[in-house]
Amino acid sequence: MALVPLAFWLGQSWIEIALLAGSVLLVMIVELLNTCVESAIDRIGPEWHDLSKRAKDMGSAAVLLSLLLCAGVWLAALWHRFA
């Protein structure tokens, strides 16, 4: 969450600020949705099921992809600012 205020310092235009802050917020949104999926699956029952495992794995993959996107946006902004 500390990255959102840092986005205002690092970004040189409103577009850069929006991309930096938006990528962080996207990670938070995807993480919340992943938590919702996991909670709903755990509520159904504790027994192991292939579809439950697949749903949880896809939620985790979505979080990973959002983190990679966020890291790419931030690294590009840092590179643009300091290199």
CSV table of C-alpha atoms in Angstrom, one decimal:
chain,number,residue,atom,x,y,z
A,1,MET,CA,0.0,0.0,0.0
A,2,ALA,CA,3.0,2.3,0.4
A,3,LEU,CA,3.5,2.2,-3.3
A,4,VAL,CA,0.4,4.3,-4.0
A,5,PRO,CA,1.9,7.5,-2.4
A,6,LEU,CA,5.2,6.7,-4.0
A,7,ALA,CA,3.4,6.7,-7.4
A,8,PHE,CA,2.7,10.4,-7.0
A,9,TRP,CA,6.4,11.1,-6.4
A,10,LEU,CA,7.7,8.8,-9.2
A,11,GLY,CA,5.2,9.5,-11.9
A,12,GLN,CA,5.9,12.5,-14.1
A,13,SER,CA,2.5,12.8,-15.7
A,14,TRP,CA,-1.0,11.9,-14.7
A,15,ILE,CA,-0.9,8.9,-17.0
A,16,GLU,CA,2.2,7.5,-15.3
A,17,ILE,CA,0.7,8.1,-11.8
A,18,ALA,CA,-2.5,6.3,-12.9
A,19,LEU,CA,-0.5,3.4,-14.3
A,20,LEU,CA,1.6,3.0,-11.2
A,21,ALA,CA,-1.2,3.4,-8.7
A,22,GLY,CA,-3.6,1.4,-10.8
A,23,SER,CA,-1.3,-1.5,-11.1
A,24,VAL,CA,-1.0,-1.7,-7.3
A,25,LEU,CA,-4.8,-1.4,-6.9
A,26,LEU,CA,-5.2,-4.1,-9.5
A,27,VAL,CA,-3.1,-6.5,-7.4
A,28,MET,CA,-5.2,-5.7,-4.4
A,29,ILE,CA,-8.5,-6.3,-6.3
A,30,VAL,CA,-7.3,-9.6,-7.7
A,31,GLU,CA,-6.1,-10.7,-4.3
A,32,LEU,CA,-9.5,-9.9,-2.8
A,33,LEU,CA,-11.3,-11.9,-5.5
A,34,ASN,CA,-8.9,-14.8,-4.9
A,35,THR,CA,-9.7,-14.7,-1.2
A,36,CYS,CA,-13.4,-14.7,-2.0
A,37,VAL,CA,-13.0,-17.8,-4.2
A,38,GLU,CA,-11.0,-19.6,-1.6
A,39,SER,CA,-13.4,-18.8,1.1
A,40,ALA,CA,-16.4,-19.9,-0.9
A,41,ILE,CA,-14.7,-23.2,-1.8
A,42,ASP,CA,-13.6,-23.8,1.8
A,43,ARG,CA,-17.2,-23.1,2.9
A,44,ILE,CA,-18.6,-25.8,0.7
A,45,GLY,CA,-16.6,-28.5,2.4
A,46,PRO,CA,-13.1,-29.5,3.5
A,47,GLU,CA,-12.9,-32.6,1.3
A,48,TRP,CA,-10.5,-32.5,-1.6
A,49,HIS,CA,-12.0,-32.1,-5.1
A,50,ASP,CA,-10.2,-31.6,-8.4
A,51,LEU,CA,-12.4,-28.7,-9.4
A,52,SER,CA,-11.8,-27.0,-6.1
A,53,LYS,CA,-8.1,-27.4,-6.5
A,54,ARG,CA,-8.3,-26.0,-10.1
A,55,ALA,CA,-10.3,-23.0,-9.0
A,56,LYS,CA,-7.8,-22.2,-6.2
A,57,ASP,CA,-4.9,-22.6,-8.5
A,58,MET,CA,-6.4,-20.3,-11.1
A,59,GLY,CA,-7.0,-17.7,-8.5
A,60,SER,CA,-3.4,-17.9,-7.4
A,61,ALA,CA,-2.2,-17.7,-11.0
A,62,ALA,CA,-4.3,-14.5,-11.5
A,63,VAL,CA,-2.6,-13.0,-8.4
A,64,LEU,CA,0.8,-14.0,-9.8
A,65,LEU,CA,0.0,-12.4,-13.2
A,66,SER,CA,-1.2,-9.2,-11.6
A,67,LEU,CA,2.0,-9.1,-9.5
A,68,LEU,CA,4.2,-9.5,-12.6
A,69,LEU,CA,2.3,-6.8,-14.4
A,70,CYS,CA,2.7,-4.5,-11.4
A,71,ALA,CA,6.4,-5.2,-11.2
A,72,GLY,CA,6.8,-4.6,-14.9
A,73,VAL,CA,5.1,-1.2,-14.7
A,74,TRP,CA,7.1,-0.1,-11.7
A,75,LEU,CA,10.4,-1.3,-13.2
A,76,ALA,CA,9.7,0.5,-16.5
A,77,ALA,CA,8.8,3.7,-14.5
A,78,LEU,CA,12.0,3.4,-12.5
A,79,TRP,CA,14.1,2.8,-15.6
A,80,HIS,CA,12.5,5.8,-17.3
A,81,ARG,CA,13.0,8.1,-14.3
A,82,PHE,CA,16.6,7.1,-13.4
A,83,ALA,CA,18.3,5.7,-16.5
